PDB file of C-alpha atoms in Angstrom:
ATOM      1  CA  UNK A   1     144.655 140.849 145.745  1.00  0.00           C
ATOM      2  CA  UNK A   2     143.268 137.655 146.591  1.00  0.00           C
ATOM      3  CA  UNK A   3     140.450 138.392 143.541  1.00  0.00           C
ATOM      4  CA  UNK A   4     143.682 139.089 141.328  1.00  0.00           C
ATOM      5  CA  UNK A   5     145.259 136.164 141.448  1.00  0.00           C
ATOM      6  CA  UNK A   6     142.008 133.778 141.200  1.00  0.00           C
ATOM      7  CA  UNK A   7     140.997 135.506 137.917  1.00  0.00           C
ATOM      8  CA  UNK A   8     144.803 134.580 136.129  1.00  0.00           C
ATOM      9  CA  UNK A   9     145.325 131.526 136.918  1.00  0.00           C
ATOM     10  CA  UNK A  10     144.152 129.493 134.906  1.00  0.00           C
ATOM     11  CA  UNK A  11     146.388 132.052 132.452  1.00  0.00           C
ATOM     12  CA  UNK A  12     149.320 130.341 134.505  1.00  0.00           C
ATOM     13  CA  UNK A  13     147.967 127.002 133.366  1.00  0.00           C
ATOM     14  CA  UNK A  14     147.100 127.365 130.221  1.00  0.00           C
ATOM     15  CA  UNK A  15     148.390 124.758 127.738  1.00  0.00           C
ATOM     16  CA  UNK A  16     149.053 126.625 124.140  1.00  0.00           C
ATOM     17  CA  UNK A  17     149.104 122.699 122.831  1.00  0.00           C
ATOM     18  CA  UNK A  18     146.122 120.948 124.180  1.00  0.00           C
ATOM     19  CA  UNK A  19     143.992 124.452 123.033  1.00  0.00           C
ATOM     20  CA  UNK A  20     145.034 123.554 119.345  1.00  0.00           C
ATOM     21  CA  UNK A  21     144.378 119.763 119.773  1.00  0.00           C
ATOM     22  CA  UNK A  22     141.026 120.842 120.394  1.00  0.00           C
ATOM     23  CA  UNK A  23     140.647 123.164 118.130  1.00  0.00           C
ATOM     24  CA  UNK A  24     138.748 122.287 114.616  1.00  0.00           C
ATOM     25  CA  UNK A  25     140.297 125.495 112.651  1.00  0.00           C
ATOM     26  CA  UNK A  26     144.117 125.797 113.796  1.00  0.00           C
ATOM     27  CA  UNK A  27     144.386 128.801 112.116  1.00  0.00           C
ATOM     28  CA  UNK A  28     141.965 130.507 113.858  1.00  0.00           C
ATOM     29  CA  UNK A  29     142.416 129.493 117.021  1.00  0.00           C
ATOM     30  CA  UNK A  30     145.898 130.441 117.278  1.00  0.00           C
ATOM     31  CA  UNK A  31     144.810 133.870 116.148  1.00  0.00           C
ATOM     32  CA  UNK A  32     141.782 134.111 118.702  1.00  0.00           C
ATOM     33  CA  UNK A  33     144.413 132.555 121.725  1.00  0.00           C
ATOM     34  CA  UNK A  34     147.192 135.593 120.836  1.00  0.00           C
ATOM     35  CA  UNK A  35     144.748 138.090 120.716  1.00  0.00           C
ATOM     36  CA  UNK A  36     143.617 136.845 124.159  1.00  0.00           C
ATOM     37  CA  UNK A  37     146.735 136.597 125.511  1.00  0.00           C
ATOM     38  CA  UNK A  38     147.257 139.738 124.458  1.00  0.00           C
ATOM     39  CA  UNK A  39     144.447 141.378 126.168  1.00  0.00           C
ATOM     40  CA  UNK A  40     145.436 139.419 129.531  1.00  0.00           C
ATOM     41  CA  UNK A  41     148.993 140.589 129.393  1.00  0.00           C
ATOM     42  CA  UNK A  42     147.578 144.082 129.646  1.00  0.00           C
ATOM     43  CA  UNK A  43     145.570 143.503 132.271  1.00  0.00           C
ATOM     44  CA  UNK A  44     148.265 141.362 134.309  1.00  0.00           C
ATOM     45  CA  UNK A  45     150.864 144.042 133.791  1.00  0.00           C
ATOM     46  CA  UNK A  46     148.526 146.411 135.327  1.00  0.00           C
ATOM     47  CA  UNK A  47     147.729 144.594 138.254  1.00  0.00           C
ATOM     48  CA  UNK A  48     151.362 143.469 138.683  1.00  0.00           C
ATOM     49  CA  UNK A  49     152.130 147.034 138.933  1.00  0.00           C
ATOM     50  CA  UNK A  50     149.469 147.971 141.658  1.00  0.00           C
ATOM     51  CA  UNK A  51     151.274 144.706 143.322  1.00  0.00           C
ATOM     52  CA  UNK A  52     154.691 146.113 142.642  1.00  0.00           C
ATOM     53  CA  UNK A  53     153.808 149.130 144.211  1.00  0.00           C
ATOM     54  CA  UNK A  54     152.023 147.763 147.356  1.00  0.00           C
ATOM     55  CA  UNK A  55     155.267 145.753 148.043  1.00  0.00           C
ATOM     56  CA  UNK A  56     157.292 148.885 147.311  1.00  0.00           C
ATOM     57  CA  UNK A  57     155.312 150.582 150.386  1.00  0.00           C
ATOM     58  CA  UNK A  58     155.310 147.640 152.856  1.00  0.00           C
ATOM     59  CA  UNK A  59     158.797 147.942 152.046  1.00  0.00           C
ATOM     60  CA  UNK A  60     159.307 150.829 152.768  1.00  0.00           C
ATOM     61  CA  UNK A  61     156.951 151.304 156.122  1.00  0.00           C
ATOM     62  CA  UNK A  62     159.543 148.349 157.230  1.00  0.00           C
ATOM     63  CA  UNK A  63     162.225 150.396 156.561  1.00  0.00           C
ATOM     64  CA  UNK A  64     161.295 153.346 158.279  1.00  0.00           C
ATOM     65  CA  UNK A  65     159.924 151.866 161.171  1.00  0.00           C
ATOM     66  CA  UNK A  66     163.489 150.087 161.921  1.00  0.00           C
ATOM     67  CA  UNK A  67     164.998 152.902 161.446  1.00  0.00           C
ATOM     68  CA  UNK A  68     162.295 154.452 164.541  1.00  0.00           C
ATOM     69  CA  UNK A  69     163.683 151.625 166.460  1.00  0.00           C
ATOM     70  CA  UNK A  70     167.591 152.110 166.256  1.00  0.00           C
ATOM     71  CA  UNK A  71     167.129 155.846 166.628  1.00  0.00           C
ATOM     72  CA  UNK A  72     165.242 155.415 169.864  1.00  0.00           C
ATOM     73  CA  UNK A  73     168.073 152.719 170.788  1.00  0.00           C
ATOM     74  CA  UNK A  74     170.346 155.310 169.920  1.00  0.00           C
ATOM     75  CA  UNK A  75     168.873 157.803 172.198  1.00  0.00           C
ATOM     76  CA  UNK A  76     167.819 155.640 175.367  1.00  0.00           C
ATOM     77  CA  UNK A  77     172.266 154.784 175.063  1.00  0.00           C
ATOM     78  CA  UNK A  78     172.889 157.969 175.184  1.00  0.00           C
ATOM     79  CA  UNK A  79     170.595 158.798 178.012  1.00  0.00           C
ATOM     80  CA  UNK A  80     171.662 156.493 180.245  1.00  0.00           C
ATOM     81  CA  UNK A  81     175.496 158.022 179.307  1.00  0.00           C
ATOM     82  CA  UNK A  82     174.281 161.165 180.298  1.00  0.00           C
ATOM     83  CA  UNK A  83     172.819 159.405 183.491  1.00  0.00           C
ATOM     84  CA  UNK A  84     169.204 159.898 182.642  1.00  0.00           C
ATOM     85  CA  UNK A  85     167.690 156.612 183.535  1.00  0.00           C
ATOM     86  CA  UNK A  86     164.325 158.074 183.270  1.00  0.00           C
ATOM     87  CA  UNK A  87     164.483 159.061 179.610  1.00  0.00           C
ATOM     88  CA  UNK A  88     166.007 156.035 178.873  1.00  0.00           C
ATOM     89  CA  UNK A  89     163.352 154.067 180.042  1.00  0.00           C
ATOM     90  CA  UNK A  90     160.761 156.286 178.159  1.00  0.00           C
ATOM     91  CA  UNK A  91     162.960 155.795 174.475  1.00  0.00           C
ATOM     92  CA  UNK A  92     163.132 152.146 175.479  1.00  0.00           C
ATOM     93  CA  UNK A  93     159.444 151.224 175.859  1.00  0.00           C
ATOM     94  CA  UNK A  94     159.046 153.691 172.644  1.00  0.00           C
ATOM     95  CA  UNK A  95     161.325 151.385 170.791  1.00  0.00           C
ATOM     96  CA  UNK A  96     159.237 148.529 172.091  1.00  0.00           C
ATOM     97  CA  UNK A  97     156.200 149.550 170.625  1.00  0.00           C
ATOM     98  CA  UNK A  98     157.899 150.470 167.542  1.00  0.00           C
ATOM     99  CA  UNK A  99     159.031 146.763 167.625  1.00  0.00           C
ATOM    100  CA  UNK A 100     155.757 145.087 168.086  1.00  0.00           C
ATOM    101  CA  UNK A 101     154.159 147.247 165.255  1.00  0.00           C
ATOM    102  CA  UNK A 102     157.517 146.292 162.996  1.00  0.00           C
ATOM    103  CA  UNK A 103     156.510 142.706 163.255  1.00  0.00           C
ATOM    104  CA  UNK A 104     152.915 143.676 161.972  1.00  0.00           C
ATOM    105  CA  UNK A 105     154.674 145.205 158.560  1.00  0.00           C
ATOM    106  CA  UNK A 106     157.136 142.541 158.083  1.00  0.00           C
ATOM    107  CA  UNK A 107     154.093 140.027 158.207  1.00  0.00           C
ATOM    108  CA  UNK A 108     152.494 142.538 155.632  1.00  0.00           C
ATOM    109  CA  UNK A 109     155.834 142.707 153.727  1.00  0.00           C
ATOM    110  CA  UNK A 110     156.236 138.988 153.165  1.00  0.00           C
ATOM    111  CA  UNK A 111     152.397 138.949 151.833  1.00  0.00           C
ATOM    112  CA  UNK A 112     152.789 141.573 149.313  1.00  0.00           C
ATOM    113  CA  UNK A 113     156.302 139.881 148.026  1.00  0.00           C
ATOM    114  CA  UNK A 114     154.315 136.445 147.933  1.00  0.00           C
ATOM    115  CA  UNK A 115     151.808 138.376 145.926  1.00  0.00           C
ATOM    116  CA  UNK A 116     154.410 140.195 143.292  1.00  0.00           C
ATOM    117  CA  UNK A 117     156.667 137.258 143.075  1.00  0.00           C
ATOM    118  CA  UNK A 118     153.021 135.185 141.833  1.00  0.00           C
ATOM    119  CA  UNK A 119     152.097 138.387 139.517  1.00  0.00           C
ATOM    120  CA  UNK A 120     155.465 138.643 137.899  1.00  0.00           C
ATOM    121  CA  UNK A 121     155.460 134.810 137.187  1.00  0.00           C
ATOM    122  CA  UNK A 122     152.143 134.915 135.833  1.00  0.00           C
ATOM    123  CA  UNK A 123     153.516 138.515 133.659  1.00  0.00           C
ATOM    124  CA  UNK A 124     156.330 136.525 132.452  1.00  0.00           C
ATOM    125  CA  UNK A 125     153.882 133.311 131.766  1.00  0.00           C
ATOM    126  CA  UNK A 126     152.151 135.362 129.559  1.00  0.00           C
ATOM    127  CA  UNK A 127     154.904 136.892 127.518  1.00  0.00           C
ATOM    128  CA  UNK A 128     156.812 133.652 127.101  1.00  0.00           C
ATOM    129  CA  UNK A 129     153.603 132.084 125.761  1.00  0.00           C
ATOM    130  CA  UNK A 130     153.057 135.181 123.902  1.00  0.00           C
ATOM    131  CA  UNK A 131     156.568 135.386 122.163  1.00  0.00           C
ATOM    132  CA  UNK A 132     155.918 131.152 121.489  1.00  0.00           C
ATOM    133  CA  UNK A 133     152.739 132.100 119.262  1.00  0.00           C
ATOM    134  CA  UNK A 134     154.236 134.823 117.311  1.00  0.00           C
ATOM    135  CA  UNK A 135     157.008 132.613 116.374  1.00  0.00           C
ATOM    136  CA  UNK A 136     155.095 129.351 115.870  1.00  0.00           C
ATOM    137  CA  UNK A 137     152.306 131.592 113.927  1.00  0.00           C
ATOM    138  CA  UNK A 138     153.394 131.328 110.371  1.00  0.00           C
ATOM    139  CA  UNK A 139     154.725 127.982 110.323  1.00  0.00           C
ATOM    140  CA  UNK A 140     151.118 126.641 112.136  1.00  0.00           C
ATOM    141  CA  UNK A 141     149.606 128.784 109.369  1.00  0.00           C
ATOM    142  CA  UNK A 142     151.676 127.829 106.566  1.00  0.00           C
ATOM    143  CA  UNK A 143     151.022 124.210 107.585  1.00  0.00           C
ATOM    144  CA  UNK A 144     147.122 124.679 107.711  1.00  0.00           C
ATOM    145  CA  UNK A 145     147.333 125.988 103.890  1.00  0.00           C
ATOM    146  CA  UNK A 146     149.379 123.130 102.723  1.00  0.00           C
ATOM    147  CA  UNK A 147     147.028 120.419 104.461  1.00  0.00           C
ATOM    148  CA  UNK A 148     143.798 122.719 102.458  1.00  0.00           C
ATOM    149  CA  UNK A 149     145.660 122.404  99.612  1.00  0.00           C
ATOM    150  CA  UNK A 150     146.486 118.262 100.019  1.00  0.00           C
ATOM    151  CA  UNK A 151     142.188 117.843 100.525  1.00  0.00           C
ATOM    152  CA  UNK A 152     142.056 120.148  97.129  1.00  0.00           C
ATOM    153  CA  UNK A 153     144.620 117.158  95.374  1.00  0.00           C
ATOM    154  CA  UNK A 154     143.060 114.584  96.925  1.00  0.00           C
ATOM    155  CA  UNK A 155     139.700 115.772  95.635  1.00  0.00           C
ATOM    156  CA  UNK A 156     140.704 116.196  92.454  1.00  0.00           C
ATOM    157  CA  UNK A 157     142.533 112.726  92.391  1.00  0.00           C
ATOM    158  CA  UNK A 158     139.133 110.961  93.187  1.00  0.00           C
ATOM    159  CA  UNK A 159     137.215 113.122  90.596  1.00  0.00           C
ATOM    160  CA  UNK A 160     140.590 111.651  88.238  1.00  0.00           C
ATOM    161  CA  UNK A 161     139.776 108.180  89.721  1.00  0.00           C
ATOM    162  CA  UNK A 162     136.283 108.590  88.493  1.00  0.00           C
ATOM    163  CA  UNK A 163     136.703 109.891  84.767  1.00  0.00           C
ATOM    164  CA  UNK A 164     139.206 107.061  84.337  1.00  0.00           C
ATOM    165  CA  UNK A 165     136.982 104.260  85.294  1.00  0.00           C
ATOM    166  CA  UNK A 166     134.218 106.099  82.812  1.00  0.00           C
ATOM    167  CA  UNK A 167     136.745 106.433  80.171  1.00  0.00           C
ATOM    168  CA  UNK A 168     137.101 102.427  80.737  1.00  0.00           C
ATOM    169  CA  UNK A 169     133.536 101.562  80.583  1.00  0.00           C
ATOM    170  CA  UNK A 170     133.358 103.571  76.988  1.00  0.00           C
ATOM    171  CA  UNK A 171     136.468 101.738  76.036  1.00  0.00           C
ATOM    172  CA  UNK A 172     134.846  98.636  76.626  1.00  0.00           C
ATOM    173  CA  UNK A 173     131.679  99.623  75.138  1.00  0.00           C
ATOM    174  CA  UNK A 174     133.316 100.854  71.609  1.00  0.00           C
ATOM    175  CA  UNK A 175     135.005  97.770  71.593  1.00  0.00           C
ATOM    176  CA  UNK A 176     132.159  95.674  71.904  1.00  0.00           C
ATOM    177  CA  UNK A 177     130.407  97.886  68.856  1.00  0.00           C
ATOM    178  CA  UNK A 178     133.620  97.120  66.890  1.00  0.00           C
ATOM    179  CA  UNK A 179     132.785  93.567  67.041  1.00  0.00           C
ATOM    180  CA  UNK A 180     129.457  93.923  66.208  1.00  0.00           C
ATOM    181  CA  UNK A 181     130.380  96.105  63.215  1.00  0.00           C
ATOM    182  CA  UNK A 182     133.218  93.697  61.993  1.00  0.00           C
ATOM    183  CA  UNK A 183     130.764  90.833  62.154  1.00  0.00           C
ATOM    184  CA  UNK A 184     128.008  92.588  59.972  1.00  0.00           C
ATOM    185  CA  UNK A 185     130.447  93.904  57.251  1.00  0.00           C
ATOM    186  CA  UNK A 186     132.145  89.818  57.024  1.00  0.00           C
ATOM    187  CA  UNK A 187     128.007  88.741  56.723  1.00  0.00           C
ATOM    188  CA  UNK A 188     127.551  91.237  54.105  1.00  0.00           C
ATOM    189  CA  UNK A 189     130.742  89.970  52.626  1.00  0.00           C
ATOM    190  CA  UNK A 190     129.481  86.501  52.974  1.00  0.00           C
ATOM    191  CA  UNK A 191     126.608  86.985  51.181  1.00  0.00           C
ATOM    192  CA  UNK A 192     127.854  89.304  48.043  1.00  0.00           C
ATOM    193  CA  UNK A 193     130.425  86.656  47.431  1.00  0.00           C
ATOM    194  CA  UNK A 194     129.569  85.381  43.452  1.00  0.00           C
ATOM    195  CA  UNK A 195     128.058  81.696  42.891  1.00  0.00           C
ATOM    196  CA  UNK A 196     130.150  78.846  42.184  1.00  0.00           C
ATOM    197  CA  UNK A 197     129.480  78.160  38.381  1.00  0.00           C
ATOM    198  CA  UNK A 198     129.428  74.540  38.882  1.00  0.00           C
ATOM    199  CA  UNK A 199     126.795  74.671  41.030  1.00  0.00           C
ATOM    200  CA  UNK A 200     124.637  76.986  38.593  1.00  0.00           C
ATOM    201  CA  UNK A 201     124.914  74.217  35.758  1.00  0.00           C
ATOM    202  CA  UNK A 202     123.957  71.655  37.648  1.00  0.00           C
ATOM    203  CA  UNK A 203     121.089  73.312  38.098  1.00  0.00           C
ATOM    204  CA  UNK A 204     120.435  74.492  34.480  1.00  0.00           C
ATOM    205  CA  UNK A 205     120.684  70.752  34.075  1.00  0.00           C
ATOM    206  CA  UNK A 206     118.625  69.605  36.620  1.00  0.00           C
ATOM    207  CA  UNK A 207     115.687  72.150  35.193  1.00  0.00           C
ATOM    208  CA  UNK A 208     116.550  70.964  31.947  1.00  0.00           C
ATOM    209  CA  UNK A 209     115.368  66.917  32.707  1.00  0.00           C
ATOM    210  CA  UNK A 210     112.596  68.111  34.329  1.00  0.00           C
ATOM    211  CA  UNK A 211     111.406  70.036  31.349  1.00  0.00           C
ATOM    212  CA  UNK A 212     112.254  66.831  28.682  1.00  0.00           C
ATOM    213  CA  UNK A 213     110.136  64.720  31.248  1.00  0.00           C
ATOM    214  CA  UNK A 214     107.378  66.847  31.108  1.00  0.00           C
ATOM    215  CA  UNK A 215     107.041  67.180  27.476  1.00  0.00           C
ATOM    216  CA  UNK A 216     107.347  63.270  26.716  1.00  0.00           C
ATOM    217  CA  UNK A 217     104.240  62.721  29.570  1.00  0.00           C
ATOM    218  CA  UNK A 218     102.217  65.349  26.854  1.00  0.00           C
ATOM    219  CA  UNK A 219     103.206  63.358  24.329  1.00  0.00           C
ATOM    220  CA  UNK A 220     102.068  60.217  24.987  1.00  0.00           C
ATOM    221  CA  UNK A 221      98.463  62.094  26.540  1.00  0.00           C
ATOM    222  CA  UNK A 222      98.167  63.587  22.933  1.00  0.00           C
ATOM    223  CA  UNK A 223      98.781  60.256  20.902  1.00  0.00           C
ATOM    224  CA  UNK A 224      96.581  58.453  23.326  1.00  0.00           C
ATOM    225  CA  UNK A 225      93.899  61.254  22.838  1.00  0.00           C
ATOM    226  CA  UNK A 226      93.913  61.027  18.962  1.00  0.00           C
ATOM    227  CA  UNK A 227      95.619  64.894  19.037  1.00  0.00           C
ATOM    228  CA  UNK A 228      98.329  64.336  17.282  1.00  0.00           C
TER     229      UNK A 228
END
């Protein structure tokens, strides 16, 4: 019995709470722990049956054996009624020793009810915690899915994050090549722009002196050379 009892109880103290604490996959832990329990409870109901049934017995070997004792009190009254001394001593030490082996069963008794009483605890242990999982299994479960879904968001949110501080760089870079293109179209403006026409007879002029100064320095070289 003894072997019993050491093997469950750490059933008895099992904490359904700090096992998921510790536990990396919820899910599955709650899954493997009921299927555990499960198997324990079969075993425990069992063994609390053998249990049952040795206390049943004791019980029952008390019984009797009290009974043996007020039926030999019974008779050793009515021998002595009947004036039989002698057979009343004989029922009498009879009950005796039906006494002294009484005590031995009662101490017996009270071990096997110490026994059952811890077995049917340690039964009921397991189908409260049992009855606990089932109904806390679909909510732990359902609570699991939405926190895989929340990392699936949150991925996706820094993936967002990313593409938006890309889509910024480009923004920045087509801006800068807008610049650059509006400042080569207003140089090629600049420089297709017609010439002011002042400025174009001024120099017609300016070629035409120089021309007139050139042809009197001839001049005078011819006359001075007899050419003329």
């Amino acid at each position: 019995m003894s072997g019993i009892l050491d093997r469950f109880t750490s059933i008895i103290k099992a904490n359904i709470n700090d096992l998921l604490d510790k536990a990396e996959d919820p899910e599955k832990m709650i899954d493997q722990y009921l299927r555990e329990l499960t198997e324990s409870l079969a075993e425990v109901r069992e063994a609390t049956a053998g249990v049952m049934a040795e206390e049943a017995r004791c019980k029952r070997a008390v019984d009797e054996s009290q009974a043996d004792i007020d039926r030999y009190g019974g008779l050793a009254r009515k021998a002595l009624e009947a004036g039989n001394e002698g057979d009343a001593r004989t029922f009498l030490a009879k009950k005796q020793q039906l006494e002294a082996h009484t005590e031995g069963l009662k101490i017996a008794y009270a071990a096997a009810q110490d026994n059952a009483t811890k077995m049917r605890q340690m039964h009921d242990k397991l189908v409260s915690d049992i009855e606990t999982l089932q109904g806390r299994r679909q909510a732990i479960k359902a609570k699991v899915a939405v926190a895989k879904t929340q990392d699936k968001v949150n991925d996706l949110t820094a993936a967002g994050d990313s593409a938006a501080s890309a889509i910024g760089a480009f923004n920045r870079m087509e801006a800068k090549a807008d610049e650059m293109l509006d400042r080569a179209n207003a140089m090629a403006e600049l420089s297709s722009r017609p010439a002011d026409p002042a400025a174009e007879l001024e120099k017609k002029y300016e070629e035409a002196g120089s021309t007139a100064a050139v042809d009197d320095e001839l001049s005078r070289m011819k006359a001075e050379m007899g050419l003329q």
